[in-house]
XYZ file of N, CA and C in Angstrom:
546
model
N -14.399 29.742 1.673
C -13.351 28.906 2.228
C -12.914 27.902 1.182
N -11.637 27.929 0.879
C -11.090 26.991 -0.088
C -10.132 26.067 0.643
N -10.268 24.808 0.355
C -9.370 23.814 0.918
C -8.124 23.767 0.038
N -6.963 23.840 0.669
C -5.693 23.761 -0.052
C -5.114 22.369 0.158
N -4.825 21.695 -0.944
C -4.220 20.372 -0.878
C -2.841 20.482 -1.524
N -1.809 20.291 -0.713
C -0.442 20.369 -1.217
C -0.031 19.003 -1.734
N 0.368 18.978 -3.016
C 0.682 17.748 -3.732
C 2.061 17.840 -4.354
N 2.575 16.687 -4.756
C 3.815 16.637 -5.536
C 3.480 15.999 -6.872
N 3.493 16.797 -7.927
C 3.105 16.294 -9.247
C 4.106 15.298 -9.811
N 5.346 15.390 -9.392
C 6.368 14.503 -9.961
C 6.986 13.610 -8.891
N 6.149 13.052 -8.046
C 6.639 12.162 -7.005
C 7.007 10.816 -7.602
N 8.091 10.261 -7.146
C 8.501 8.944 -7.607
C 7.893 7.827 -6.786
N 7.219 8.183 -5.720
C 6.633 7.192 -4.818
C 5.201 6.874 -5.236
N 4.939 5.602 -5.507
C 3.567 5.218 -5.858
C 2.644 5.353 -4.658
N 3.170 5.178 -3.452
C 2.344 5.317 -2.255
C 1.854 6.758 -2.117
N 2.733 7.714 -2.349
C 2.335 9.126 -2.259
C 1.335 9.450 -3.355
N 1.559 8.946 -4.562
C 0.621 9.200 -5.662
C -0.764 8.655 -5.337
N -0.836 7.452 -4.776
C -2.123 6.859 -4.414
C -2.823 7.673 -3.334
N -2.067 8.119 -2.353
C -2.649 8.927 -1.277
C -3.203 10.234 -1.832
N -2.433 10.873 -2.712
C -2.889 12.120 -3.322
C -4.162 11.896 -4.127
N -4.195 10.835 -4.919
C -5.374 10.528 -5.728
C -6.578 10.225 -4.843
N -6.354 9.545 -3.735
C -7.437 9.212 -2.820
C -8.053 10.482 -2.232
N -7.208 11.401 -1.786
C -7.701 12.652 -1.207
C -8.463 13.462 -2.255
N -7.856 13.661 -3.424
C -8.507 14.466 -4.454
C -9.800 13.824 -4.948
N -9.789 12.522 -5.130
C -10.988 11.825 -5.586
C -12.125 11.941 -4.594
N -11.797 11.843 -3.308
C -12.839 11.941 -2.288
C -13.385 13.366 -2.203
N -12.505 14.363 -2.297
C -12.971 15.755 -2.267
C -13.852 16.056 -3.479
N -13.485 15.524 -4.635
C -14.308 15.719 -5.833
C -15.658 15.034 -5.682
N -15.672 13.843 -5.090
C -16.929 13.119 -4.890
C -17.859 13.885 -3.949
N -17.276 14.549 -2.956
C -18.081 15.344 -2.024
C -18.410 16.721 -2.586
N -17.850 17.042 -3.743
C -18.027 18.355 -4.382
C -17.550 19.486 -3.475
N -16.390 19.272 -2.865
C -15.760 20.276 -2.012
C -14.829 21.103 -2.884
N -14.911 22.425 -2.759
C -13.998 23.298 -3.496
C -12.604 23.173 -2.889
N -11.634 22.866 -3.732
C -10.261 22.747 -3.252
C -9.317 23.290 -4.314
N -8.132 23.627 -3.860
C -7.096 24.120 -4.761
C -5.882 23.208 -4.611
N -5.543 22.453 -5.667
C -4.324 21.643 -5.593
C -3.104 22.537 -5.795
N -2.183 22.495 -4.850
C -0.972 23.316 -4.925
C 0.229 22.388 -5.035
N 0.982 22.541 -6.111
C 2.103 21.666 -6.397
C 3.355 22.143 -5.674
N 3.955 21.246 -4.893
C 5.185 21.605 -4.192
C 6.427 21.187 -4.979
N 6.229 20.385 -6.027
C 7.375 19.943 -6.827
C 7.835 21.033 -7.790
N 6.907 21.809 -8.292
C 7.234 22.832 -9.292
C 7.272 24.242 -8.725
N 6.794 24.418 -7.517
C 6.690 25.757 -6.964
C 7.344 25.797 -5.583
N 8.499 26.430 -5.507
C 9.253 26.506 -4.262
C 8.482 27.263 -3.179
N 7.711 28.287 -3.568
C 6.929 29.043 -2.585
C 5.886 28.156 -1.908
N 5.216 27.311 -2.690
C 4.240 26.379 -2.113
C 4.910 25.413 -1.145
N 6.079 24.911 -1.541
C 6.805 23.964 -0.690
C 7.194 24.609 0.634
N 7.739 25.793 0.562
C 8.164 26.475 1.784
C 6.970 26.833 2.672
N 5.866 27.298 2.056
C 4.668 27.652 2.833
C 4.140 26.419 3.556
N 4.071 25.292 2.848
C 3.568 24.066 3.461
C 4.457 23.643 4.624
N 5.767 23.633 4.407
C 6.691 23.194 5.462
C 6.626 24.101 6.685
N 6.454 25.394 6.465
C 6.415 26.340 7.582
C 5.102 26.275 8.352
N 4.012 25.889 7.694
C 2.702 25.949 8.326
C 2.184 24.620 8.863
N 2.902 23.543 8.639
C 2.536 22.285 9.294
C 3.029 22.402 10.736
N 2.138 22.166 11.722
C 2.555 22.298 13.122
C 3.714 21.362 13.462
N 4.574 21.810 14.362
C 5.771 21.064 14.725
C 5.415 19.664 15.228
N 4.347 19.551 16.021
C 3.978 18.241 16.568
C 3.450 17.280 15.505
N 3.087 17.793 14.328
C 2.573 16.961 13.243
C 3.653 16.590 12.225
N 4.842 17.179 12.357
C 5.915 16.886 11.403
C 6.551 15.539 11.727
N 7.006 14.816 10.707
C 7.700 13.548 10.961
C 9.052 13.787 11.626
N 9.710 12.719 12.010
C 10.969 12.844 12.741
C 12.047 13.576 11.949
N 12.028 13.457 10.614
C 13.041 14.161 9.823
C 12.693 15.632 9.629
N 11.500 16.043 10.048
C 11.103 17.443 9.992
C 10.499 17.900 8.686
N 10.455 17.041 7.680
C 9.929 17.433 6.371
C 8.626 16.683 6.117
N 7.503 17.385 6.152
C 6.222 16.717 5.909
C 6.067 16.335 4.441
N 5.513 15.153 4.209
C 5.306 14.666 2.844
C 3.882 14.959 2.386
N 3.689 15.140 1.095
C 2.336 15.354 0.587
C 1.531 14.062 0.644
N 0.235 14.139 0.651
C -0.591 15.342 0.648
C -0.750 15.923 2.048
N -0.734 17.239 2.123
C -1.020 17.991 3.347
C -2.233 18.859 3.042
N -3.159 18.933 3.981
C -4.437 19.591 3.730
C -4.614 20.766 4.689
N -5.015 21.910 4.107
C -5.256 23.131 4.868
C -6.619 23.694 4.483
N -7.253 24.373 5.437
C -8.452 25.159 5.161
C -7.994 26.603 5.256
N -7.783 27.235 4.109
C -7.157 28.556 4.028
C -5.809 28.481 4.735
N -5.650 29.148 5.890
C -4.387 29.168 6.622
C -4.358 28.127 7.734
N -5.468 27.480 8.004
C -5.603 26.555 9.126
C -5.244 25.132 8.697
N -4.326 24.511 9.441
C -3.889 23.152 9.124
C -4.972 22.146 9.496
N -5.334 21.284 8.550
C -6.322 20.232 8.803
C -5.630 18.917 9.144
N -4.663 18.515 8.325
C -3.958 17.274 8.595
C -3.300 16.702 7.359
N -2.731 15.511 7.544
C -2.086 14.801 6.442
C -2.997 13.674 5.982
N -2.470 12.761 5.189
C -3.303 11.694 4.635
C -3.873 10.797 5.735
N -3.051 10.440 6.724
C -3.519 9.521 7.758
C -4.692 10.106 8.536
N -4.606 11.395 8.900
C -5.722 12.004 9.632
C -6.935 12.179 8.725
N -6.702 12.443 7.441
C -7.805 12.521 6.482
C -8.500 11.168 6.371
N -7.703 10.106 6.264
C -8.258 8.763 6.141
C -9.068 8.390 7.380
N -8.543 8.734 8.568
C -9.283 8.464 9.806
C -10.610 9.209 9.818
N -10.598 10.470 9.391
C -11.835 11.258 9.343
C -12.814 10.653 8.335
N -12.285 10.168 7.230
C -13.134 9.543 6.217
C -13.777 8.276 6.773
N -13.005 7.477 7.485
C -13.527 6.258 8.086
C -14.572 6.561 9.158
N -14.380 7.666 9.875
C -15.317 8.054 10.943
C -16.488 8.868 10.415
N -16.545 9.068 9.096
C -17.611 9.874 8.486
C -17.595 11.303 9.030
N -16.401 11.853 9.212
C -16.256 13.183 9.794
C -15.367 14.066 8.918
N -15.461 13.909 7.601
C -14.584 14.665 6.700
C -14.874 16.155 6.771
N -16.149 16.532 6.839
C -16.482 17.952 6.893
C -15.932 18.585 8.172
N -16.033 17.904 9.280
C -15.475 18.420 10.536
C -13.954 18.500 10.433
N -13.324 17.489 9.827
C -11.880 17.482 9.628
C -11.436 18.692 8.807
N -12.204 18.993 7.757
C -11.867 20.111 6.876
C -12.284 21.463 7.450
N -13.032 21.449 8.545
C -13.505 22.708 9.127
C -14.618 23.328 8.314
N -15.396 22.491 7.634
C -16.493 22.963 6.801
C -17.827 22.548 7.418
N -18.861 23.345 7.209
C -20.183 22.906 7.672
C -20.673 21.763 6.778
N -21.390 20.804 7.356
C -21.907 19.719 6.516
C -22.922 20.263 5.519
N -23.070 19.609 4.383
C -24.006 20.103 3.383
C -25.441 20.028 3.901
N -26.325 20.889 3.371
C -27.710 20.847 3.822
C -28.333 19.486 3.529
N -29.109 19.013 4.487
C -29.786 17.740 4.306
C -28.998 16.553 4.817
N -27.745 16.770 5.196
C -26.981 15.646 5.732
C -27.346 15.452 7.193
N -27.282 14.225 7.632
C -27.660 13.900 9.006
C -26.434 13.985 9.889
N -26.620 14.579 11.040
C -25.570 14.627 12.039
C -25.930 13.621 13.113
N -25.062 12.692 13.348
C -25.294 11.728 14.409
C -24.366 12.066 15.556
N -24.903 12.733 16.599
C -24.028 13.077 17.719
C -23.559 11.806 18.426
N -22.268 11.686 18.559
C -21.687 10.517 19.202
C -21.114 10.956 20.535
N -21.605 10.337 21.585
C -21.079 10.643 22.914
C -19.716 10.019 23.071
N -18.923 10.572 23.968
C -17.572 10.091 24.175
C -17.558 8.644 24.628
N -18.480 8.283 25.522
C -18.527 6.912 26.036
C -18.880 5.933 24.912
N -19.840 6.302 24.067
C -20.230 5.431 22.965
C -19.066 5.238 21.997
N -18.353 6.313 21.727
C -17.211 6.216 20.816
C -16.142 5.299 21.395
N -15.900 5.398 22.707
C -14.905 4.555 23.342
C -15.344 3.092 23.316
N -16.631 2.834 23.558
C -17.138 1.469 23.514
C -16.999 0.884 22.115
N -17.301 1.686 21.091
C -17.154 1.217 19.718
C -15.695 0.889 19.407
N -14.790 1.730 19.870
C -13.365 1.489 19.637
C -12.922 0.193 20.316
N -13.410 -0.051 21.539
C -13.056 -1.277 22.241
C -13.643 -2.493 21.536
N -14.867 -2.373 21.024
C -15.489 -3.471 20.293
C -14.686 -3.812 19.048
N -14.233 -2.779 18.335
C -13.457 -3.015 17.121
C -12.113 -3.655 17.436
N -11.499 -3.253 18.557
C -10.230 -3.849 18.955
C -10.425 -5.309 19.324
N -11.576 -5.634 19.911
C -11.855 -7.006 20.317
C -12.025 -7.920 19.110
N -12.497 -7.363 18.002
C -12.663 -8.155 16.788
C -11.296 -8.489 16.216
N -11.207 -9.625 15.556
C -9.980 -9.957 14.849
C -9.928 -9.162 13.556
N -8.753 -9.075 12.963
C -8.602 -8.323 11.716
C -9.476 -8.905 10.617
N -9.620 -10.244 10.619
C -10.419 -10.895 9.575
C -11.910 -10.676 9.778
N -12.334 -10.362 11.014
C -13.751 -10.182 11.294
C -14.268 -8.824 10.866
N -13.368 -7.864 10.646
C -13.807 -6.515 10.338
C -14.308 -6.432 8.905
N -15.435 -5.732 8.716
C -15.940 -5.581 7.353
C -15.002 -4.694 6.532
N -14.927 -4.971 5.260
C -14.056 -4.224 4.362
C -14.931 -3.342 3.481
N -14.618 -2.036 3.469
C -15.385 -1.125 2.632
C -15.018 -1.351 1.166
N -15.869 -0.844 0.282
C -15.614 -1.003 -1.145
C -14.308 -0.336 -1.550
N -14.024 0.830 -0.966
C -12.797 1.555 -1.310
C -11.569 0.767 -0.877
N -11.623 0.183 0.336
C -10.495 -0.609 0.800
C -10.287 -1.826 -0.095
N -11.394 -2.444 -0.509
C -11.308 -3.608 -1.387
C -10.696 -3.223 -2.728
N -11.114 -2.075 -3.291
C -10.561 -1.611 -4.563
C -9.075 -1.320 -4.425
N -8.690 -0.671 -3.319
C -7.287 -0.342 -3.087
C -6.461 -1.617 -2.974
N -6.990 -2.620 -2.270
C -6.293 -3.894 -2.129
C -6.107 -4.553 -3.494
N -7.161 -4.513 -4.327
C -7.065 -5.110 -5.652
C -6.060 -4.378 -6.527
N -6.033 -3.036 -6.432
C -5.054 -2.261 -7.203
C -3.637 -2.610 -6.782
N -3.419 -2.759 -5.471
C -2.090 -3.097 -4.989
C -1.677 -4.481 -5.476
N -2.626 -5.429 -5.508
C -2.304 -6.765 -5.988
C -1.983 -6.747 -7.477
N -2.704 -5.918 -8.244
C -2.445 -5.827 -9.674
C -1.103 -5.173 -9.963
N -0.742 -4.171 -9.150
C 0.516 -3.462 -9.393
C 1.717 -4.247 -8.916
N 1.533 -5.115 -7.932
C 2.661 -5.879 -7.405
C 3.342 -6.703 -8.496
N 2.600 -7.480 -9.339
C 3.295 -8.208 -10.401
C 3.942 -7.276 -11.425
N 3.315 -6.127 -11.701
C 3.891 -5.189 -12.662
C 5.221 -4.658 -12.164
N 5.306 -4.378 -10.850
C 6.549 -3.864 -10.293
C 7.641 -4.912 -10.406
N 7.297 -6.188 -10.163
C 8.296 -7.237 -10.288
C 8.774 -7.349 -11.723
N 7.850 -7.230 -12.698
C 8.242 -7.310 -14.096
C 9.164 -6.167 -14.472
N 8.882 -4.967 -13.937
C 9.734 -3.816 -14.245
C 11.146 -4.058 -13.747
N 11.264 -4.637 -12.540
C 12.587 -4.881 -11.994
C 13.355 -5.853 -12.889
N 12.689 -6.866 -13.406
C 13.346 -7.852 -14.247
C 13.791 -7.220 -15.562
N 12.915 -6.370 -16.167
C 13.256 -5.782 -17.455
C 14.330 -4.711 -17.325
N 14.500 -4.142 -16.140
C 15.501 -3.107 -15.973
C 16.916 -3.684 -15.863
N 17.026 -4.964 -15.516
C 18.335 -5.572 -15.405
C 18.936 -5.714 -16.809
N 20.236 -5.567 -16.870
C 20.913 -5.688 -18.158
C 20.865 -7.132 -18.624
N 20.553 -7.308 -19.877
C 20.511 -8.638 -20.470
C 21.841 -8.844 -21.180
N 22.695 -9.691 -20.610
C 24.036 -9.887 -21.132
C 24.071 -11.182 -21.927
N 24.546 -11.083 -23.155
C 24.619 -12.231 -24.047
C 26.080 -12.455 -24.409
N 26.533 -13.684 -24.285
C 27.915 -14.017 -24.634
C 28.008 -14.262 -26.135
N 28.896 -13.508 -26.794
C 29.114 -13.680 -28.220
C 30.611 -13.609 -28.487
N 31.198 -14.666 -28.989
C 32.638 -14.580 -29.307
C 32.858 -13.620 -30.473
N 33.806 -12.702 -30.332
C 34.071 -11.700 -31.359
C 34.713 -12.341 -32.582
N 35.658 -13.187 -32.369
C 36.338 -13.852 -33.471
C 36.467 -15.316 -33.080
N 35.903 -16.183 -33.878
C 35.891 -17.598 -33.511
C 37.280 -18.215 -33.509
N 38.243 -17.629 -34.228
C 39.608 -18.166 -34.232
C 40.334 -17.848 -32.931
N 40.101 -16.627 -32.387
C 40.828 -16.192 -31.199
C 40.073 -16.508 -29.915
N 38.791 -16.689 -29.979
C 37.940 -16.966 -28.831
C 38.068 -15.924 -27.728
N 38.151 -14.667 -28.093
C 38.166 -13.621 -27.078
C 36.706 -13.318 -26.688
N 36.382 -13.365 -25.412
C 34.990 -13.168 -25.001
C 34.557 -11.698 -25.136
N 33.384 -11.503 -25.703
C 32.779 -10.186 -25.822
C 31.348 -10.317 -25.316
N 30.919 -9.355 -24.524
C 29.569 -9.380 -23.985
C 28.767 -8.233 -24.574
N 27.510 -8.505 -24.848
C 26.620 -7.514 -25.432
C 25.534 -7.197 -24.417
N 25.412 -5.915 -24.075
C 24.374 -5.466 -23.143
C 23.146 -5.102 -23.977
N 22.099 -5.932 -23.900
C 20.915 -5.725 -24.722
C 20.133 -4.485 -24.295
N 20.267 -4.075 -23.053
C 19.545 -2.912 -22.584
C 20.093 -1.625 -23.188
N 21.414 -1.516 -23.207
C 22.029 -0.290 -23.725
C 22.504 -0.438 -25.157
N 22.381 -1.644 -25.713
C 22.840 -1.931 -27.060
C 24.326 -1.611 -27.237
N 25.126 -2.000 -26.260
C 26.569 -1.724 -26.307
C 27.339 -3.002 -26.053
N 28.519 -3.058 -26.622
C 29.430 -4.146 -26.330
C 30.186 -3.803 -25.057
N 30.334 -4.805 -24.203
C 31.077 -4.563 -22.962
C 32.180 -5.576 -22.795
């Protein structure tokens, strides 16, 4: 059984890139055999993924975004369901794989699970413990936020006023980004 992870190698969205990296990194850490399938470069992969995501799991626009995860032909889920399974320590069940030998199975009754969910809802957001991965992700987002602002500033055209001829005083503007007179 090979897990198929549909990805977009040339996505312009940093959120999608982070989600893809999170899924692949976690699968590698668990030493799960998977096949990354690129939907950006391969039209067949894109069409197969779109056709095999269940209708009830597709977004309102009808086009599912990567990463999408399959176990052979069986749909497992998208990033959000993967993340929920990871948080619940149920990744192997999510992927439809048997747990590795030596791992402990903690059977959770439905009532206990509901009580835990109610307890977590009763807690405030600040009271909830933060996992190391969530903390790292938060720190990465904080580090990238200033970089994104700097990129926006550097992408704007830098216009400098330079008179072409001091006798005539005709205004000429120089675009430092494109190195052109405007």
